[in-house]
Coordinates of N, CA and C in Angstrom, one line a residue:
M25 N 0.8 -1.6 0.2 CA 0.2 0.3 -0.4 C 1.2 1.3 -0.2
K26 N 0.5 2.0 -0.5 CA 0.7 3.6 -1.2 C 0.6 4.2 -0.1
S27 N 1.3 5.6 0.7 CA 0.9 6.9 1.0 C 1.1 8.2 -0.5
A28 N 0.3 8.7 -0.1 CA -0.4 10.2 -0.9 C 1.5 10.6 -1.9
K29 N 2.4 10.1 -0.8 CA 4.2 11.1 -0.6 C 4.1 9.5 -1.5
D30 N 3.7 8.0 -1.9 CA 4.7 7.2 -1.9 C 5.5 6.3 -1.4
G31 N 4.5 7.0 0.7 CA 5.6 6.1 1.3 C 4.7 4.6 1.9
K32 N 5.7 4.0 2.2 CA 4.6 2.6 2.6 C 3.8 2.9 3.9
M33 N 2.8 2.1 3.7 CA 2.1 2.3 4.5 C 1.9 0.5 5.5
T34 N 2.3 0.1 6.9 CA 2.2 -1.1 7.4 C 1.6 -0.9 8.0
I35 N 0.1 -2.2 8.0 CA -1.0 -2.2 9.6 C 0.4 -2.4 11.2
L36 N -0.5 -1.4 12.0 CA -0.4 -1.5 13.1 C -1.3 -3.6 13.3
T37 N 0.1 -3.8 14.7 CA -0.4 -5.5 15.3 C -1.2 -4.8 16.2
K38 N -1.9 -5.7 16.7 CA -2.3 -5.6 18.4 C -1.4 -5.5 19.4
T39 N 0.1 -6.5 19.1 CA 1.4 -5.5 20.2 C 1.5 -4.7 19.8
E40 N 2.2 -3.4 18.8 CA 1.9 -2.3 18.3 C 1.0 -1.2 18.5
I41 N 0.0 -1.4 18.8 CA -1.3 -1.1 19.0 C -1.7 -0.7 19.9
G42 N -1.3 -2.3 20.6 CA -1.6 -1.7 22.5 C -0.4 -1.1 23.4
A43 N 1.3 -1.4 21.8 CA 1.9 0.2 22.7 C 1.8 1.7 22.7
R44 N 0.7 2.1 21.3 CA 0.4 3.2 20.9 C -0.7 3.3 22.3
L45 N -1.6 2.6 22.5 CA -3.0 2.9 22.9 C -2.5 3.6 24.4
N46 N -2.9 5.4 23.8 CA -3.3 6.2 25.5 C -1.9 6.2 26.3
S47 N -1.1 5.8 25.4 CA 0.8 5.7 26.1 C 1.4 7.4 26.7
G48 N 0.4 8.2 26.4 CA 1.3 9.5 26.8 C 2.4 10.6 26.0
N49 N 3.1 9.1 24.7 CA 4.2 9.8 24.0 C 3.1 11.0 22.8
S50 N 4.2 11.4 22.2 CA 4.0 12.0 20.7 C 3.3 10.7 19.9
N51 N 3.3 10.0 20.2 CA 3.7 8.4 19.2 C 1.7 8.0 19.7
Q52 N 1.0 8.3 20.3 CA 0.2 7.5 21.2 C -1.2 7.4 20.2
I53 N -2.1 6.2 20.1 CA -3.4 6.9 19.6 C -3.6 6.4 20.8
F54 N -4.7 8.0 20.7 CA -5.4 8.1 21.6 C -6.5 7.8 21.4
V55 N -7.7 7.0 22.7 CA -9.5 6.6 21.9 C -9.5 6.3 23.5
D56 N -11.1 7.2 23.4 CA -11.5 7.2 25.6 C -12.9 7.8 24.7
P57 N -13.8 6.1 25.5 CA -13.1 5.9 26.4 C -12.9 4.8 25.8
I58 N -12.5 4.0 26.6 CA -11.6 2.3 26.4 C -13.1 2.0 27.1
L59 N -14.2 1.7 27.0 CA -15.1 -0.2 27.9 C -15.0 -1.1 28.0
N60 N -14.2 -1.8 26.9 CA -13.5 -3.6 27.4 C -12.4 -3.8 26.7
K61 N -11.9 -3.9 27.5 CA -10.4 -4.2 27.4 C -9.8 -4.9 26.1
D62 N -11.2 -5.5 26.2 CA -10.9 -6.9 25.2 C -11.7 -6.9 23.4
S63 N -11.8 -5.5 23.9 CA -12.1 -5.0 22.1 C -10.6 -4.9 20.9
M64 N -9.4 -5.3 21.5 CA -8.5 -5.4 20.4 C -8.3 -6.8 19.9
G65 N -9.0 -6.7 18.1 CA -8.0 -8.7 17.9 C -6.8 -8.0 17.3
P66 N -6.7 -8.9 16.1 CA -4.6 -8.9 15.7 C -4.7 -8.4 15.4
M67 N -5.4 -7.4 14.5 CA -4.8 -5.8 13.8 C -5.8 -5.4 13.9
S68 N -7.1 -5.0 14.7 CA -7.6 -3.7 14.7 C -8.4 -3.8 16.1
L69 N -9.2 -2.4 16.4 CA -9.4 -2.1 17.5 C -11.0 -2.1 17.4
D70 N -12.0 -2.7 18.1 CA -13.3 -2.4 18.1 C -13.9 -1.4 18.6
L71 N -14.4 -0.5 18.0 CA -15.2 0.6 18.6 C -16.9 0.5 18.0
R72 N -17.4 1.7 19.4 CA -19.0 1.4 19.7 C -19.9 2.4 19.2
L73 N -20.8 2.7 18.7 CA -21.9 3.7 17.7 C -22.2 4.8 19.0
G74 N -22.1 5.2 18.1 CA -22.7 6.3 19.7 C -24.0 7.1 19.3
Y75 N -24.1 7.9 20.0 CA -25.4 8.6 20.5 C -26.3 9.2 19.5
D76 N -25.9 10.2 18.6 CA -26.1 11.0 18.2 C -26.7 10.5 16.7
F77 N -27.2 10.6 15.6 CA -27.7 10.3 14.5 C -28.2 11.4 13.6
L78 N -28.0 10.5 12.1 CA -28.6 12.4 11.4 C -29.4 11.3 10.1
V79 N -30.7 11.2 10.0 CA -31.2 10.1 9.5 C -31.8 11.3 8.6
S80 N -31.5 10.0 7.2 CA -32.0 10.3 6.1 C -33.9 10.7 5.6
V81 N -34.4 12.0 5.5 CA -35.8 12.0 4.9 C -36.2 11.9 3.9
V82 N -37.8 11.9 3.2 CA -38.4 12.0 2.4 C -38.7 13.8 3.2
N83 N -38.7 14.7 1.2 CA -39.0 15.6 1.7 C -39.6 16.0 0.4
Q84 N -40.1 17.6 0.7 CA -40.9 17.8 -1.1 C -39.9 18.6 -1.3
N85 N -38.7 18.3 -1.8 CA -37.6 19.0 -2.7 C -37.5 17.5 -3.6
P86 N -36.8 18.4 -5.1 CA -37.1 16.6 -6.0 C -36.0 16.4 -5.9
S87 N -34.4 16.8 -5.7 CA -33.2 16.3 -5.7 C -32.5 17.3 -4.0
V88 N -31.2 16.7 -4.1 CA -30.4 17.1 -3.1 C -30.2 18.3 -4.4
R89 N -29.6 20.0 -3.9 CA -28.3 20.4 -4.8 C -27.7 21.1 -4.2
L90 N -26.6 21.0 -4.2 CA -25.0 20.9 -3.7 C -24.6 22.1 -4.3
H91 N -25.7 23.2 -5.4 CA -24.7 24.6 -5.2 C -25.0 25.4 -4.2
P92 N -24.0 26.3 -4.4 CA -24.3 27.0 -2.6 C -25.1 27.9 -2.0
K93 N -25.8 28.5 -3.5 CA -26.7 29.1 -3.3 C -28.1 28.8 -3.0
H94 N -28.5 27.4 -3.2 CA -29.6 26.8 -3.4 C -29.8 25.9 -1.7
D95 N -30.1 26.4 -0.5 CA -29.9 26.7 0.8 C -31.3 25.9 1.4
T96 N -32.0 26.1 0.6 CA -33.7 25.3 0.6 C -33.6 24.0 0.3
S97 N -32.7 22.9 -0.2 CA -32.4 22.1 -1.0 C -31.5 21.6 -0.9
G98 N -30.8 21.8 -0.1 CA -29.4 21.6 -0.1 C -29.2 20.5 1.2
P99 N -28.1 19.0 1.5 CA -27.9 18.0 2.1 C -29.1 18.5 3.3
D100 N -29.0 19.3 4.5 CA -29.5 20.3 5.4 C -30.7 19.3 4.8
A101 N -31.4 19.4 4.3 CA -32.9 19.4 4.0 C -33.3 18.4 4.3
F102 N -32.6 17.4 3.6 CA -32.9 15.7 3.8 C -31.9 14.7 4.8
F103 N -32.0 15.2 6.2 CA -31.7 14.8 7.0 C -31.7 15.3 8.5
Q104 N -32.7 14.9 9.6 CA -33.7 14.8 10.5 C -32.3 14.4 11.7
S105 N -31.5 15.1 12.9 CA -31.9 15.3 13.9 C -32.3 14.5 14.5
V106 N -31.3 12.7 15.6 CA -32.1 11.6 16.3 C -31.4 11.7 17.0
R107 N -31.1 11.8 18.3 CA -30.5 11.0 19.4 C -31.0 9.5 20.6
R108 N -29.9 9.1 20.8 CA -30.7 8.3 21.7 C -29.0 8.1 22.5
D109 N -30.0 7.6 24.2 CA -28.7 6.9 25.0 C -28.4 5.2 25.3
L110 N -27.5 5.4 25.5 CA -26.5 4.1 25.6 C -27.4 3.1 26.0
G111 N -27.5 2.2 25.4 CA -28.2 0.9 26.3 C -29.1 0.9 25.1
D112 N -29.8 2.5 24.3 CA -31.2 1.9 23.5 C -31.3 1.1 21.6
V113 N -32.0 1.4 21.6 CA -32.5 0.6 20.0 C -32.4 2.1 19.2
F114 N -31.9 1.4 18.1 CA -31.7 2.5 16.6 C -32.0 1.8 16.4
L115 N -32.8 2.2 14.3 CA -33.7 1.4 14.0 C -33.2 1.6 12.9
I116 N -32.5 1.1 11.2 CA -32.9 1.8 10.6 C -33.2 0.7 9.2
H117 N -34.0 1.6 8.5 CA -34.8 0.8 8.3 C -34.0 0.3 6.3
P118 N -34.5 -0.1 5.8 CA -33.9 -0.8 4.2 C -33.7 1.0 3.4
S119 N -32.9 0.4 2.3 CA -32.0 1.5 1.5 C -32.4 2.9 2.7
Q120 N -32.1 2.9 4.1 CA -31.9 4.2 4.2 C -30.1 4.7 5.1
T121 N -30.1 5.8 4.1 CA -28.6 6.5 4.8 C -28.7 7.0 6.2
V122 N -27.4 6.8 7.1 CA -27.5 7.1 8.7 C -26.3 7.5 9.1
L123 N -26.5 8.8 9.0 CA -24.7 9.4 9.5 C -24.4 9.4 11.2
A124 N -23.5 8.7 11.0 CA -23.5 8.6 13.4 C -21.8 8.9 14.1
T125 N -21.6 8.8 14.8 CA -20.2 8.9 14.7 C -19.8 7.8 16.1
T126 N -18.6 7.3 16.0 CA -18.0 6.2 17.2 C -18.1 6.9 18.9
L127 N -18.9 6.4 19.7 CA -18.2 6.2 21.1 C -17.5 7.0 21.3
E128 N -16.6 6.8 21.4 CA -14.9 6.5 20.9 C -14.8 8.7 20.0
Y129 N -13.9 9.4 21.4 CA -13.2 10.6 21.0 C -11.9 9.2 20.1
I130 N -10.7 9.9 18.7 CA -10.1 9.3 18.6 C -9.2 10.8 18.5
G131 N -7.6 10.8 18.7 CA -6.6 11.6 18.4 C -5.7 11.0 17.8
L132 N -5.7 10.5 16.4 CA -4.4 10.2 15.5 C -2.6 11.3 15.6
P133 N -1.6 10.2 15.9 CA -0.6 11.3 15.8 C 0.0 11.1 14.0
S134 N 0.5 12.1 13.5 CA 0.8 12.0 12.4 C 1.5 11.0 12.0
D135 N 1.9 10.4 12.0 CA 2.1 8.7 11.6 C 1.4 8.3 11.5
V136 N 0.0 8.0 12.1 CA -1.0 6.9 11.5 C -2.4 6.6 10.6
Y137 N -2.8 6.3 10.3 CA -3.5 6.2 9.3 C -4.7 5.4 9.7
G138 N -5.9 6.1 9.6 CA -7.2 4.8 10.0 C -8.1 4.5 9.0
E139 N -8.9 2.8 8.9 CA -9.7 2.8 8.3 C -10.7 2.1 8.8
I140 N -11.8 2.1 8.9 CA -13.1 1.9 9.2 C -13.5 1.5 8.6
V141 N -14.2 -0.6 9.4 CA -15.1 -1.6 8.4 C -16.2 -2.0 9.7
G142 N -16.8 -2.0 9.0 CA -18.1 -3.2 9.5 C -17.6 -4.2 10.4
R143 N -18.0 -4.9 11.2 CA -17.5 -5.9 11.6 C -18.3 -6.5 11.4
N144 N -18.0 -7.9 10.9 CA -18.4 -8.8 9.9 C -19.7 -9.7 10.5
S145 N -20.5 -9.3 12.0 CA -21.3 -9.2 12.0 C -22.7 -8.7 11.5
Y146 N -22.3 -8.1 11.6 CA -23.2 -6.8 10.4 C -23.6 -7.0 9.2
S147 N -21.9 -6.7 9.1 CA -22.6 -7.2 7.6 C -23.5 -8.6 6.9
R148 N -23.3 -9.4 7.5 CA -23.9 -10.3 7.3 C -25.7 -9.8 7.6
L149 N -25.5 -9.1 8.4 CA -27.1 -8.6 7.8 C -27.3 -7.6 7.0
G150 N -26.2 -7.1 6.2 CA -26.8 -6.3 5.5 C -26.3 -4.9 5.4
L151 N -26.0 -4.7 6.4 CA -25.5 -3.4 7.2 C -24.3 -3.0 6.6
Y152 N -23.8 -2.2 5.6 CA -22.8 -1.5 5.6 C -22.3 -0.2 6.1
I153 N -21.0 -0.3 6.1 CA -20.1 0.7 7.2 C -19.0 0.9 6.9
S154 N -18.6 2.3 6.1 CA -17.2 2.9 5.9 C -17.3 4.3 6.2
S155 N -15.3 4.2 6.8 CA -14.6 5.2 6.7 C -13.2 5.6 6.4
M156 N -13.0 6.9 6.7 CA -11.7 6.8 7.2 C -11.1 8.2 8.2
F157 N -9.4 8.3 8.9 CA -9.9 9.1 9.0 C -8.0 9.5 8.7
Q158 N -7.3 10.7 8.7 CA -6.1 10.6 8.3 C -5.2 11.1 9.5
P159 N -3.5 11.0 8.6 CA -2.8 11.1 10.1 C -3.6 12.9 10.5
G160 N -3.0 12.9 12.3 CA -3.6 14.1 12.5 C -4.8 13.8 13.7
F161 N -5.7 13.1 12.6 CA -7.3 13.3 13.2 C -7.4 13.4 14.3
R162 N -8.5 14.2 14.7 CA -9.2 14.9 16.5 C -11.1 14.5 16.1
G163 N -11.3 13.6 17.0 CA -12.9 13.7 16.8 C -13.3 12.1 16.9
C164 N -14.8 12.2 17.3 CA -15.3 11.3 17.1 C -15.5 10.6 15.5
V165 N -15.3 9.3 15.1 CA -15.2 9.0 13.7 C -16.1 8.7 13.0
S166 N -16.1 10.0 12.0 CA -18.0 9.4 11.2 C -18.0 8.3 10.5
L167 N -19.4 7.8 10.5 CA -19.7 6.5 10.3 C -20.8 6.2 9.1
E168 N -20.5 6.6 8.3 CA -21.3 6.2 7.1 C -21.9 5.1 6.7
L169 N -23.5 4.9 7.5 CA -24.1 3.8 7.6 C -25.2 3.6 6.2
F170 N -25.2 1.9 6.0 CA -26.7 1.8 5.5 C -26.9 0.9 5.0
N171 N -28.6 0.1 5.1 CA -29.4 -0.8 4.9 C -29.5 -1.4 3.7
H172 N -29.2 -2.2 3.5 CA -29.3 -2.8 2.1 C -29.4 -4.3 2.2
S173 N -30.3 -4.3 3.2 CA -31.5 -5.5 3.2 C -33.1 -5.3 2.8
N174 N -33.2 -5.9 3.1 CA -34.7 -5.6 3.0 C -36.0 -5.9 4.6
A175 N -34.8 -5.8 5.0 CA -35.5 -6.0 6.5 C -34.9 -4.4 7.3
P176 N -36.0 -4.0 8.5 CA -35.4 -3.1 9.2 C -34.0 -3.4 10.4
I177 N -33.2 -3.0 10.9 CA -32.5 -4.3 11.3 C -32.6 -3.1 12.7
E178 N -32.2 -3.8 14.1 CA -32.2 -2.4 15.3 C -30.5 -2.9 15.4
L179 N -30.2 -1.3 16.2 CA -29.1 -1.3 16.2 C -28.3 -0.7 17.6
I180 N -27.6 -1.3 18.6 CA -27.5 -0.9 20.4 C -26.9 0.5 20.1
V181 N -26.7 1.6 20.7 CA -26.0 2.5 21.4 C -25.1 1.5 21.9
G182 N -24.0 1.9 21.6 CA -22.8 1.3 22.5 C -22.6 0.3 22.6
S183 N -22.4 0.0 21.3 CA -22.7 -1.9 20.7 C -21.3 -1.7 20.2
R184 N -20.2 -2.3 19.7 CA -19.5 -3.1 19.2 C -19.9 -3.1 17.6
I185 N -19.5 -2.4 16.5 CA -20.1 -2.3 15.9 C -19.5 -2.2 14.3
V186 N -18.2 -1.2 14.9 CA -17.4 -1.7 13.5 C -15.5 -1.6 13.9
Q187 N -14.5 -2.2 12.9 CA -13.2 -2.1 13.6 C -12.8 -1.2 13.1
A188 N -11.3 -0.8 14.2 CA -10.4 0.3 12.9 C -9.5 -0.1 13.1
R189 N -8.6 -0.1 11.4 CA -7.3 -0.9 11.7 C -6.5 0.5 10.6
F190 N -5.1 0.1 11.9 CA -4.5 1.8 11.9 C -3.5 1.2 11.4
F191 N -2.6 1.6 10.1 CA -1.6 2.0 9.5 C -0.1 2.4 9.7
R192 N 0.6 2.8 10.0 CA 2.0 3.2 10.2 C 2.2 3.7 8.9
V193 N 1.9 4.7 8.6 CA 2.2 5.8 7.5 C 3.6 6.5 7.1
E194 N 4.8 6.4 6.3 CA 5.9 6.8 5.7 C 6.1 8.0 5.2
A195 N 6.6 8.6 5.6 CA 6.8 10.6 4.8 C 5.2 11.0 5.2
S196 N 5.1 11.3 5.9 CA 3.4 11.3 6.3 C 3.0 13.1 6.8
E197 N 2.2 13.5 6.5 CA 1.8 15.0 7.1 C 0.9 14.7 8.0
S198 N 0.6 15.7 8.8 CA -0.3 16.1 9.9 C -2.0 16.4 9.1
H199 N -3.1 15.9 9.9 CA -4.5 15.8 9.0 C -4.4 17.3 9.0
T200 N -3.7 18.2 9.7 CA -4.0 19.5 10.1 C -3.1 20.9 8.3
V201 N -2.0 19.9 8.6 CA -1.7 20.5 7.4 C -1.8 20.2 5.8
G202 N -1.7 22.3 4.8 CA -2.5 21.6 3.7 C -3.2 23.2 3.9
C203 N -3.0 23.6 2.2 CA -4.0 24.5 1.9 C -5.5 24.5 1.7
Q204 N -6.2 23.7 1.8 CA -8.0 23.3 2.4 C -8.0 23.4 3.4
P205 N -8.8 23.8 4.2 CA -9.4 23.4 5.6 C -10.8 22.3 5.4
K206 N -10.1 21.8 7.1 CA -10.4 20.4 6.7 C -12.5 20.3 7.2
K207 N -12.9 19.9 6.8 CA -14.8 19.8 7.0 C -15.1 19.0 8.1
Y208 N -14.0 18.1 8.7 CA -14.8 17.3 10.2 C -14.3 17.6 10.7
F209 N -12.6 18.3 10.6 CA -11.9 18.2 11.7 C -12.6 17.9 13.0
C210 N -12.1 17.1 14.2 CA -12.7 17.2 15.4 C -13.9 17.6 16.4
N211 N -15.2 17.2 14.6 CA -16.4 16.9 15.1 C -16.9 15.9 15.7
I212 N -17.5 16.4 17.0 CA -17.9 15.0 18.3 C -19.4 14.5 17.8
R213 N -20.1 15.2 16.8 CA -21.3 14.6 16.1 C -21.6 14.0 14.6
P214 N -22.2 13.9 14.5 CA -22.5 13.3 13.2 C -22.7 14.4 12.1
T215 N -21.6 14.6 11.0 CA -21.8 16.4 10.6 C -22.2 15.9 8.5
I216 N -23.4 16.3 8.8 CA -23.5 16.6 6.8 C -23.2 17.1 6.4
S217 N -23.0 16.0 5.1 CA -22.1 16.2 4.2 C -21.7 18.0 3.9
R218 N -20.9 18.5 3.7 CA -20.5 20.0 3.4 C -20.0 20.3 1.7
A219 N -20.7 18.8 1.2 CA -19.9 18.6 -0.5 C -20.4 20.2 -0.7
S220 N -21.0 21.5 -0.2 CA -21.9 22.0 -1.3 C -20.4 23.3 -1.1
H221 N -19.8 23.5 0.2 CA -19.1 24.0 0.5 C -17.5 23.9 -0.8
D222 N -17.3 22.8 -1.3 CA -16.0 23.1 -1.9 C -16.2 24.0 -3.3
D223 N -14.8 24.4 -3.1 CA -14.4 26.3 -3.5 C -14.7 25.8 -5.2
D224 N -14.7 24.9 -5.7 CA -14.7 24.7 -6.8 C -16.0 24.7 -7.8
L225 N -17.5 24.9 -7.1 CA -18.0 24.6 -7.5 C -18.5 25.7 -8.3
D226 N -18.4 27.8 -7.0 CA -18.6 28.4 -7.8 C -18.3 28.8 -9.2
R227 N -17.1 27.8 -9.5 CA -16.6 28.7 -10.5 C -16.8 27.3 -11.7
L228 N -17.1 26.2 -11.4 CA -18.1 25.6 -11.9 C -19.3 26.2 -13.1
A229 N -19.6 26.3 -11.3 CA -21.3 27.1 -11.9 C -21.0 28.0 -12.6
S230 N -20.0 29.0 -12.8 CA -20.1 30.2 -13.2 C -19.9 30.0 -14.9
R231 N -18.6 28.7 -15.3 CA -18.3 28.6 -16.5 C -19.7 28.1 -17.0
S232 N -20.2 26.8 -16.7 CA -21.6 27.0 -16.9 C -22.8 27.4 -17.9
T233 N -22.9 28.9 -16.7 CA -23.4 29.7 -17.0 C -23.2 30.4 -18.6
Q234 N -21.5 30.5 -18.3 CA -20.7 31.5 -20.0 C -21.2 30.5 -20.7
R235 N -22.0 29.3 -20.8 CA -21.4 28.4 -22.1 C -23.1 28.2 -22.6
R236 N -24.0 29.1 -21.5 CA -25.3 29.3 -22.0 C -25.7 30.3 -22.6
R237 N -25.4 31.5 -22.4 CA -24.8 32.7 -22.8 C -25.1 32.8 -24.8

């Protein structure tokens, strides 16, 4: 595997994760809370489903508009905020998209990149979960959930729902370094897509308008 700078990426083993986990050193992987020390696998760490959800809903708008001038039919109009307590049931319906976060707050050093995959037990129910987080990331990890099955699935808040895999990255840079502002840095609750904040959308819209003249 290669990094953005063609540096090698090596997956961290259980021993390496354990040595870095909340070590207090500059290269630590910070995770809080850790409710069960048995949640570490051979090359992964189980993370739990958080309290807050953004649930996709149907409304009268014909489509999600990503042009920044169309605020009334932007992504915010298609999601509703929901909160559950630890141990409560959250129901995700067939073909429904839900944005959630991990219960845990994560802090990565500048030489570690993370990937999120759904635990196999949930994948077998038809639940797709995916996410990633860059070196230097701080926050609760965003989880994009989608129910591919034909039946609603009951999820329990606080349950171990995903696995985090950590990769040591050579020639890495911090998530905070670079010319582009970070849209989802330090979030602790689910965040609706900020695709409409992309700088190039205005330029593309202007070019389209000019062509039609």
